[in-house]
mmCIF file of C-alpha atoms in Angstrom:
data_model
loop_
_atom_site.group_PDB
_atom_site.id
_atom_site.type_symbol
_atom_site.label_atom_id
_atom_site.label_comp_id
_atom_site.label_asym_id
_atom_site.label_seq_id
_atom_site.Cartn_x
_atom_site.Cartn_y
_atom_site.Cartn_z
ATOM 1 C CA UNK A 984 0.000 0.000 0.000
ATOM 2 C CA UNK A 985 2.753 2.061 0.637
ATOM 3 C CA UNK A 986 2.880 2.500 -3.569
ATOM 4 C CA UNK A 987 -0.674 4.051 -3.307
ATOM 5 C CA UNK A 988 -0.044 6.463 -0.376
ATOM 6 C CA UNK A 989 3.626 7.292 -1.100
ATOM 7 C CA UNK A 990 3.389 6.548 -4.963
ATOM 8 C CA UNK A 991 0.055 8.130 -6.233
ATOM 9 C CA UNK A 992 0.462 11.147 -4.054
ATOM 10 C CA UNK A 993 4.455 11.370 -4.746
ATOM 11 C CA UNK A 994 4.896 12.365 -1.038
ATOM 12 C CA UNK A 995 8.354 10.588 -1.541
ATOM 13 C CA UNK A 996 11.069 13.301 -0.320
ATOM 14 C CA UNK A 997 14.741 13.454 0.567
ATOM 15 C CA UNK A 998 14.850 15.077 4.155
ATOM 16 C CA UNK A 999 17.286 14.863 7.407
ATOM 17 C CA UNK A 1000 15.527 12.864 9.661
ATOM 18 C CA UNK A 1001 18.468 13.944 12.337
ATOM 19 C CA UNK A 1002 16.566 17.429 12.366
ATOM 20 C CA UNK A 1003 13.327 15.742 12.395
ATOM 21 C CA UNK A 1004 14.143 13.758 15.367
ATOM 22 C CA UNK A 1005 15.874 16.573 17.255
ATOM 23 C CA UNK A 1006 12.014 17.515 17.864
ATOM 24 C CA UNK A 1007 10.685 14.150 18.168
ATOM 25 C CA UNK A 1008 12.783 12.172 20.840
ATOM 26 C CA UNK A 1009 10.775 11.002 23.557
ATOM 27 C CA UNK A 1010 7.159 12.560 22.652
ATOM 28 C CA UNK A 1011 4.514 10.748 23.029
ATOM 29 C CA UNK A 1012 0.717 10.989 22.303
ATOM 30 C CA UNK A 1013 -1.850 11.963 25.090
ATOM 31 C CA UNK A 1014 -4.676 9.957 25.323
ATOM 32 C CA UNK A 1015 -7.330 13.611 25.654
ATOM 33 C CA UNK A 1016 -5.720 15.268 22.750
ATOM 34 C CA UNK A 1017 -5.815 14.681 18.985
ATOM 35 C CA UNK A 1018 -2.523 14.079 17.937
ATOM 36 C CA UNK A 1019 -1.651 14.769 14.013
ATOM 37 C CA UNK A 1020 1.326 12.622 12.605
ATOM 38 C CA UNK A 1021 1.976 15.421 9.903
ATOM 39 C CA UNK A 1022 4.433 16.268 7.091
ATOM 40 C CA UNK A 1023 6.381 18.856 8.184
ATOM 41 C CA UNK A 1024 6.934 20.391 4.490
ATOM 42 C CA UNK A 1025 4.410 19.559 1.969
ATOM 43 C CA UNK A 1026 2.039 22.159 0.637
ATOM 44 C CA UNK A 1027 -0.587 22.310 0.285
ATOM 45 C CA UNK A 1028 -0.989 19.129 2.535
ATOM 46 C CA UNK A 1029 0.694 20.453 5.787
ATOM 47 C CA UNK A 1030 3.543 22.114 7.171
ATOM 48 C CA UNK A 1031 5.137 23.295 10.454
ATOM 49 C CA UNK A 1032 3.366 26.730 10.159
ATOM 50 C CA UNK A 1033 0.394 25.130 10.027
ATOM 51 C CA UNK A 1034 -0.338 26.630 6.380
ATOM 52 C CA UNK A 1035 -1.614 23.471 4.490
ATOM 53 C CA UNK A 1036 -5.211 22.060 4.189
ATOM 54 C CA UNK A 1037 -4.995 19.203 6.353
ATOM 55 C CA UNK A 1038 -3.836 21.549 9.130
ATOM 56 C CA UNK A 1039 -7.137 23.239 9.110
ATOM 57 C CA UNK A 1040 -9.136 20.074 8.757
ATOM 58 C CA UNK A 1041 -6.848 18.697 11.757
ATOM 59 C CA UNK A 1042 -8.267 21.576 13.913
ATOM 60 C CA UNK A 1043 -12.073 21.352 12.709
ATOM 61 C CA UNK A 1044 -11.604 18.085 14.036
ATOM 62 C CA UNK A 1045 -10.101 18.801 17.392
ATOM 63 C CA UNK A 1046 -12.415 21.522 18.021
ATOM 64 C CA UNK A 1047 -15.121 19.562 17.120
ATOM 65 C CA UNK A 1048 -14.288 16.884 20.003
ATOM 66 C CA UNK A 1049 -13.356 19.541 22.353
ATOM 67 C CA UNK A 1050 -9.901 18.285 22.580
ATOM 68 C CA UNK A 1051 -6.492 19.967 22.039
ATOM 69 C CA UNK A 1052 -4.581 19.634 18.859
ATOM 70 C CA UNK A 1053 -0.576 18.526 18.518
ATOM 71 C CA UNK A 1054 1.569 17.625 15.819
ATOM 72 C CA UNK A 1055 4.342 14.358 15.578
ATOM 73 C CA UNK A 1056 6.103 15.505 12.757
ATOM 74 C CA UNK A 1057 7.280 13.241 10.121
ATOM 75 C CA UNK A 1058 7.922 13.215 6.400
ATOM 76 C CA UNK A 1059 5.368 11.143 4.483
ATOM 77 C CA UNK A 1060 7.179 8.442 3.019
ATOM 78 C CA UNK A 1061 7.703 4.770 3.654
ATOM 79 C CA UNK A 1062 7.915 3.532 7.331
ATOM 80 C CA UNK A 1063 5.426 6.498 8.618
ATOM 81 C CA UNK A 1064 2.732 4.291 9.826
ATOM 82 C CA UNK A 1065 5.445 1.883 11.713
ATOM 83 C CA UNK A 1066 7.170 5.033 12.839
ATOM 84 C CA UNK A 1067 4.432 7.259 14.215
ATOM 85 C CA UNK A 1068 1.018 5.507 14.941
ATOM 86 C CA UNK A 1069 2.270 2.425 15.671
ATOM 87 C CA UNK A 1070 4.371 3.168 18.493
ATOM 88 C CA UNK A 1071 2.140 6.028 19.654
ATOM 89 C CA UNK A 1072 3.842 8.706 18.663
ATOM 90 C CA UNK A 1073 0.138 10.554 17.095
ATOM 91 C CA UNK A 1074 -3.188 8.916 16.178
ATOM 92 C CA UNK A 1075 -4.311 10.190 13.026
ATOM 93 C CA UNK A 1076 -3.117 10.933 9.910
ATOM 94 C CA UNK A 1077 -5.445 13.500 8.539
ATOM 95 C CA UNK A 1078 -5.420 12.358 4.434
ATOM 96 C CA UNK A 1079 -4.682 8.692 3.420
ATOM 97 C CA UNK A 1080 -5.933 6.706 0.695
ATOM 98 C CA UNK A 1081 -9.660 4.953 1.872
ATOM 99 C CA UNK A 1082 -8.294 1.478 0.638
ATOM 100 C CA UNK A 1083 -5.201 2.159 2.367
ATOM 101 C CA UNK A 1084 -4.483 -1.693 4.651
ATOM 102 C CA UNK A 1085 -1.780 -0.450 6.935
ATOM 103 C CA UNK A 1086 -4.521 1.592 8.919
ATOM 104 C CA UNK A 1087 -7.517 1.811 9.972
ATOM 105 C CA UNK A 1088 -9.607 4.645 7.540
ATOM 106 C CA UNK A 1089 -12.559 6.483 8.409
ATOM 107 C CA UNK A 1090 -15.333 7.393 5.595
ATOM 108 C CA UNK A 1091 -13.880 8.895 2.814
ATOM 109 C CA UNK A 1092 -14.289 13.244 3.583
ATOM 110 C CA UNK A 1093 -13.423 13.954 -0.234
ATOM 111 C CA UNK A 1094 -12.635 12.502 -3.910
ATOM 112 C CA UNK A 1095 -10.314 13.504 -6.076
ATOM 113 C CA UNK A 1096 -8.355 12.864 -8.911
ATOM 114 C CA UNK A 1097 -4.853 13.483 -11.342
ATOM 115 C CA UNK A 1098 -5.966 16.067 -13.359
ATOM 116 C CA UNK A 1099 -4.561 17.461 -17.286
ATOM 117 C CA UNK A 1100 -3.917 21.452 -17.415
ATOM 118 C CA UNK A 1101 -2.910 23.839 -20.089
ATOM 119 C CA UNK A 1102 -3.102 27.179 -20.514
ATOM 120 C CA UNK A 1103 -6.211 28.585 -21.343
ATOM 121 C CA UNK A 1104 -4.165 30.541 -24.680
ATOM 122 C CA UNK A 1105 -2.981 27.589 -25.982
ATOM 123 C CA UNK A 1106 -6.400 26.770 -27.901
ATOM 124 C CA UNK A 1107 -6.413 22.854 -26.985
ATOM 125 C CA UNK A 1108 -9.549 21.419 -26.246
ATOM 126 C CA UNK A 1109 -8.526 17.802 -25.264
ATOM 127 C CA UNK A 1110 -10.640 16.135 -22.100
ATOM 128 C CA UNK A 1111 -8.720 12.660 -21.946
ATOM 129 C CA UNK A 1112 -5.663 10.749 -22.131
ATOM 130 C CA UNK A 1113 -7.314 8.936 -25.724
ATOM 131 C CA UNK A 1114 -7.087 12.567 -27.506
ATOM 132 C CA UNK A 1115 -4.798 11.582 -30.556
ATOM 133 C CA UNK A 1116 -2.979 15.131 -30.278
ATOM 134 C CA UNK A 1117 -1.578 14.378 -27.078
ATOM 135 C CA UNK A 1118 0.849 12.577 -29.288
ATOM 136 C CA UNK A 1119 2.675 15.751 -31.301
ATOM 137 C CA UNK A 1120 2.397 17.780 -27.569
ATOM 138 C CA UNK A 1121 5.380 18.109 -24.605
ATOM 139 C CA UNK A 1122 3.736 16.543 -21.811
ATOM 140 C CA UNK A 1123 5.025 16.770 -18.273
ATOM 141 C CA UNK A 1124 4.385 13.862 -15.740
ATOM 142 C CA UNK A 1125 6.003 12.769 -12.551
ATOM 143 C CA UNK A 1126 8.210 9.816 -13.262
ATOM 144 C CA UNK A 1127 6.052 6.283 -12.496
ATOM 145 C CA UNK A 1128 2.758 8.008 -11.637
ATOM 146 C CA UNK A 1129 -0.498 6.997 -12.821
ATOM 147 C CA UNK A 1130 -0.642 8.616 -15.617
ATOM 148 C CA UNK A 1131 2.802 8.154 -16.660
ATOM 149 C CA UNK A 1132 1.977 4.693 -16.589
ATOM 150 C CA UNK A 1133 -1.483 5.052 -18.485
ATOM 151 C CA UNK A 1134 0.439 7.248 -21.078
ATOM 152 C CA UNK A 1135 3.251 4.392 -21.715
ATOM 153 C CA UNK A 1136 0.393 1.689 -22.490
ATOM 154 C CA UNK A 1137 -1.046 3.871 -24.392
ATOM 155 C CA UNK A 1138 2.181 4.179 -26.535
ATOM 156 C CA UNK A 1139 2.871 8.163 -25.393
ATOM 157 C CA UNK A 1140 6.179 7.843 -24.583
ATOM 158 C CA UNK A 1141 8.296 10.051 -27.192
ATOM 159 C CA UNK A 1142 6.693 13.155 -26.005
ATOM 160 C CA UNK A 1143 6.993 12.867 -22.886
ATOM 161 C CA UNK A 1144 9.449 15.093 -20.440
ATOM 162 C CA UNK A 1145 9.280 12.830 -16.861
ATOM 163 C CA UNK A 1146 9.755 15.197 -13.183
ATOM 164 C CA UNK A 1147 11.176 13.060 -10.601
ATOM 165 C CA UNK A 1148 8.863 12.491 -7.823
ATOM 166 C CA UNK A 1149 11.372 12.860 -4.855
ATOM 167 C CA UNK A 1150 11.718 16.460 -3.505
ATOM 168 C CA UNK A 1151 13.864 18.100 -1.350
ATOM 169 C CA UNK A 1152 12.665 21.165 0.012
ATOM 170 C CA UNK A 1153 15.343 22.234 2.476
ATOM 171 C CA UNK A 1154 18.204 21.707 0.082
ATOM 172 C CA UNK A 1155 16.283 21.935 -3.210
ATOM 173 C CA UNK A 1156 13.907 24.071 -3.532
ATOM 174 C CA UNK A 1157 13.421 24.706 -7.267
ATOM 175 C CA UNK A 1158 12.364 21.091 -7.525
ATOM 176 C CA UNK A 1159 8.933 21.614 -5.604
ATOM 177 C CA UNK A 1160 5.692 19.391 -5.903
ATOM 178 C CA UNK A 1161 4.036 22.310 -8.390
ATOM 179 C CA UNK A 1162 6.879 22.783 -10.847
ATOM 180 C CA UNK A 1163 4.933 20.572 -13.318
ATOM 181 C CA UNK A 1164 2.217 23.762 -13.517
ATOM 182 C CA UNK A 1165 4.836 26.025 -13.480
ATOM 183 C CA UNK A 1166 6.435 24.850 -16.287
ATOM 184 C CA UNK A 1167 3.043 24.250 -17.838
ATOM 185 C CA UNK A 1168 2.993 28.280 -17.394
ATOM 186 C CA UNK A 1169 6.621 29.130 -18.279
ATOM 187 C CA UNK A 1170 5.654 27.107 -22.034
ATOM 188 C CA UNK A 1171 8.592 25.134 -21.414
ATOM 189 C CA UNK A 1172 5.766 21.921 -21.474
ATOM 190 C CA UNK A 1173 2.593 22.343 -23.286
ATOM 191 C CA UNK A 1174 0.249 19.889 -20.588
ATOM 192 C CA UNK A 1175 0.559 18.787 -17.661
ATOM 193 C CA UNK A 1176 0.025 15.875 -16.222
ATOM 194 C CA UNK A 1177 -0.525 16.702 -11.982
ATOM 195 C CA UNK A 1178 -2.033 15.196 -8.480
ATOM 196 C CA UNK A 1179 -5.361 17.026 -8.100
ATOM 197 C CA UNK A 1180 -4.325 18.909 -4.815
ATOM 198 C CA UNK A 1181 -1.469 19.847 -5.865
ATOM 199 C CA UNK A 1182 -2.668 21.518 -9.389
ATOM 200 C CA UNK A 1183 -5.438 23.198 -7.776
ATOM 201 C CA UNK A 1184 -2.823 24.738 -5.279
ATOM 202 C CA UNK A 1185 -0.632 26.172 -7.016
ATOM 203 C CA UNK A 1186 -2.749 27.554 -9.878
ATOM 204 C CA UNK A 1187 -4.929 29.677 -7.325
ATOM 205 C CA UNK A 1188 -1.505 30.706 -6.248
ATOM 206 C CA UNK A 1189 -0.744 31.308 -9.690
ATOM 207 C CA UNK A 1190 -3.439 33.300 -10.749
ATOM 208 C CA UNK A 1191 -3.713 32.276 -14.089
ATOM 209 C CA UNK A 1192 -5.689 31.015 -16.497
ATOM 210 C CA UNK A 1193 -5.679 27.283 -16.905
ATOM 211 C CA UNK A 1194 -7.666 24.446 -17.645
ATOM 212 C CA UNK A 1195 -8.026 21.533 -15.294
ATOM 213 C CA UNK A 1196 -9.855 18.647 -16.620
ATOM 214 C CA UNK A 1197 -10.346 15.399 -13.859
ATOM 215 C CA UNK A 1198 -8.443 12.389 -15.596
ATOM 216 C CA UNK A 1199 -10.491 9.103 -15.742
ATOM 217 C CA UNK A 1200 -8.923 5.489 -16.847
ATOM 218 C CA UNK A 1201 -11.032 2.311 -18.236
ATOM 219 C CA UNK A 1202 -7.661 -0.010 -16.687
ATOM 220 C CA UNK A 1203 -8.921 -0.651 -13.179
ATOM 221 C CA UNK A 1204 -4.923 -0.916 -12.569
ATOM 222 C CA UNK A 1205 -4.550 2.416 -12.962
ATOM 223 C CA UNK A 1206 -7.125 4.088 -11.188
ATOM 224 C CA UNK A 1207 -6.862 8.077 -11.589
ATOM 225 C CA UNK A 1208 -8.982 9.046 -8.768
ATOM 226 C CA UNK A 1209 -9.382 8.030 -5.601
ATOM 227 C CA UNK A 1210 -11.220 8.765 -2.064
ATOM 228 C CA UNK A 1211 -9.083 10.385 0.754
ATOM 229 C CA UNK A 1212 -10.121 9.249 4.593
ATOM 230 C CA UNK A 1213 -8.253 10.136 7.876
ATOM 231 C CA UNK A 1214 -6.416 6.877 9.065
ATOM 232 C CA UNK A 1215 -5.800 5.725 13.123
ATOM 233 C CA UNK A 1216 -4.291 3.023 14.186
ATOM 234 C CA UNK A 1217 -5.814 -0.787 13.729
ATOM 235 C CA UNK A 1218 -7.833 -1.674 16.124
ATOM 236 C CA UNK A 1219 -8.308 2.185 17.264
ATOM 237 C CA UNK A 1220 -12.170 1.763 16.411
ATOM 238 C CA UNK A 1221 -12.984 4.542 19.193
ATOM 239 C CA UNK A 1222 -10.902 6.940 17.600
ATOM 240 C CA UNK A 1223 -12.774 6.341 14.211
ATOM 241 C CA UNK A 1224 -16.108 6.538 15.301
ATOM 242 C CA UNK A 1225 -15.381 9.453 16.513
ATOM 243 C CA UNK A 1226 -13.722 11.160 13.174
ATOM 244 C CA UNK A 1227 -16.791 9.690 11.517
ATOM 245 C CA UNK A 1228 -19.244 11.335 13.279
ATOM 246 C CA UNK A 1229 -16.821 14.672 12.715
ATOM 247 C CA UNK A 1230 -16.693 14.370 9.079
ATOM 248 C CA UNK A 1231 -20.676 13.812 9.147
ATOM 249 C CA UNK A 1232 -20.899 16.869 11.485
ATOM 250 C CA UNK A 1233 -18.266 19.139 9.789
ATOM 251 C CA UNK A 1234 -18.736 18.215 6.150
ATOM 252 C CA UNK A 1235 -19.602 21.543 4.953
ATOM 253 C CA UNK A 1236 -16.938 23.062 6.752
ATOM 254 C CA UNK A 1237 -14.150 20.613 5.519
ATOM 255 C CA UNK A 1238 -15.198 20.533 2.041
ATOM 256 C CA UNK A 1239 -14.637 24.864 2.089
ATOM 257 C CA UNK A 1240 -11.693 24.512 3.261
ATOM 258 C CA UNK A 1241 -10.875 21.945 0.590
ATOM 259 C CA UNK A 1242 -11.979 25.028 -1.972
ATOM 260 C CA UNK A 1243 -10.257 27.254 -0.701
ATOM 261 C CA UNK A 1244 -7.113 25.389 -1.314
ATOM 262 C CA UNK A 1245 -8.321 25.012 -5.034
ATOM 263 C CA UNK A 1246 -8.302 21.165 -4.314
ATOM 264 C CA UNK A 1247 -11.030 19.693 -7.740
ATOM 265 C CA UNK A 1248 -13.353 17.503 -5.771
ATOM 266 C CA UNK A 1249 -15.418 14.128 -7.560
ATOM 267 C CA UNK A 1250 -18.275 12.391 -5.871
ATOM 268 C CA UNK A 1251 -16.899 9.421 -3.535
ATOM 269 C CA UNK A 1252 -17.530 6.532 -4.193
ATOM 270 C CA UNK A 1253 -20.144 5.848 -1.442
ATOM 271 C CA UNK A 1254 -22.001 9.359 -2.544
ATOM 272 C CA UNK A 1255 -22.194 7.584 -5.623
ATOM 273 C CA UNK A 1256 -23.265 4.621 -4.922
ATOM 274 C CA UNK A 1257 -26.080 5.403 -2.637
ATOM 275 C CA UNK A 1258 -26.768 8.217 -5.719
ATOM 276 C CA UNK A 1259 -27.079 10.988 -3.178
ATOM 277 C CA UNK A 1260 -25.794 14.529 -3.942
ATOM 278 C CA UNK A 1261 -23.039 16.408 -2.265
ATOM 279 C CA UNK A 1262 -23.909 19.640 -4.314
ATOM 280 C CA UNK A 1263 -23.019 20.756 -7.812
ATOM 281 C CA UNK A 1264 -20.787 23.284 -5.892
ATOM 282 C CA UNK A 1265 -18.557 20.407 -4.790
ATOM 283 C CA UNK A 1266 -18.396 19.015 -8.171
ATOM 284 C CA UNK A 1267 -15.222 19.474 -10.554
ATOM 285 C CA UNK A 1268 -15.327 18.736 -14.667
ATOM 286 C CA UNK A 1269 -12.984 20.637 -17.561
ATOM 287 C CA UNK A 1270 -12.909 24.161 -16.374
ATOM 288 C CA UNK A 1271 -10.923 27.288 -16.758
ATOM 289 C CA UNK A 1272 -9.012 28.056 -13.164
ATOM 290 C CA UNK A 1273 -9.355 32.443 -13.308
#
């Protein structure tokens, strides 16, 4: 699982854990308080200034159960389940994959999905991978994501310019998790081809004009979207009743903040299925960002 969480996302990054750990050493979770195991540096996710998304939905959530909020920090990458809520260091992680088997997941809170942009200028008009002129275009993908995968079967391979998915932010900067849209801005690639969050993010940052279209796939090995839960500890079934009740409680709340942070939101799966209606206001197709 740790290829859908750490894979899909591309929350792979090269960090010191020595400076991590400096802050870490001996703390240990409180039973009364809601304890976040949290990326330290990974906008528009979270950070240690408490500027990303699932900050604020950590907080809705601990002011919801009346309890106070702290933060185990830890870079999202492999061994963060074995090195944080197993050993009791937090007890939540406030986005993980629903499917996700080394935890155990709440309801899903939102959907979303990799998603194709291009400037608005550029005149394109193409809604899916299949588009034949996604063959004579410069497409930029992160290296073994989805759609880099879906693009290879699909025999798009010249054309493509791969981004490697590890990041450094301390050390190197300039390779950040929205350089992809940059780049899609700079017309040094004409599409690309981005984590939902992520594009969302950093075009509102932006300001420009862009189109973001939801990518879909008929290979159920390559699924392009996917619904996000919080995730506590096995066997922690208190803990998620009570973050299921929350996300019942605070949907409308979570789901603005979600906006806010330009994040393109899709039905989940159990909204679908039981063909009820989160609002047309919560749904994202091929539009023009500004």
């Amino acid at each position: 699982m740790v290829g859908l969480r750490f894979h899909f996302l591309h929350r792979l990054k090269i960090l010191s854990f020595s400076l991590l750990f400096v802050f870490c050493i001996g703390f240990v979770c409180k039973a009364e308080e809601l304890c976040s195991c949290a990326d330290p540096g990974n906008l528009p996710f979270s950070n240690q200034k408490l500027e990303g998304f699932e900050n604020k939905i950590a907080q809705i959530v601990a002011d919801s159960l009346h309890v106070p909020l702290s933060y185990y920090w830890f870079a999202h990458q492999r061994g963060l389940v074995r090195n944080t809520l197993k050993i009791g260091k937090c007890n939540v992680i406030i986005g993980v994959p629903s499917t996700w088997g080394q935890v155990l997941t709440t309801k899903p809170y939102y959907r979303t999905s990799y998603v194709m942009v291009y400037k608005k200028d550029k005149g394109l008009n193409i809604q899916s991978l299949d588009d034949p002129a996604l063959k004579h275009l410069k497409i930029g993908v992160l290296i073994n994501s989805p759609p880099h995968q879906l693009l290879a079967e699909k025999g798009i391979i010249e054309n493509v310019v791969g981004y490697s998915p590890f990041f450094d932010p301390v050390f190197h900067p300039e390779d950040f998790p929205g350089k992809i849209v940059e780049e899609v801005l700079s017309d040094k690639i004409d599409i690309g081809l981005v984590w939902g969050p992520v594009a969302g993010f950093y075009i509102k940052k932006k300001g420009a004009a862009i189109v973001m279209v939801p990518l879909t796939s008929n290979n159920p090995r390559i699924p392009m979207a996917f619904d996000i839960s919080m995730g506590v500890k096995k066997g922690d079934q208190e803990l998620k009743n009570k973050l299921d009740q929350v996300i019942d409680s605070k949907r409308g709340e979570i789901l603005q903040v979600l906006e806010e942070y330009g994040v393109p939101l899709l039905k989940t799966t159990a909204d679908i299925e039981q063909n009820t209606n989160i609002g047309k206001s919560h749904e994202v197709s091929a539009k023009t960002v500004n």
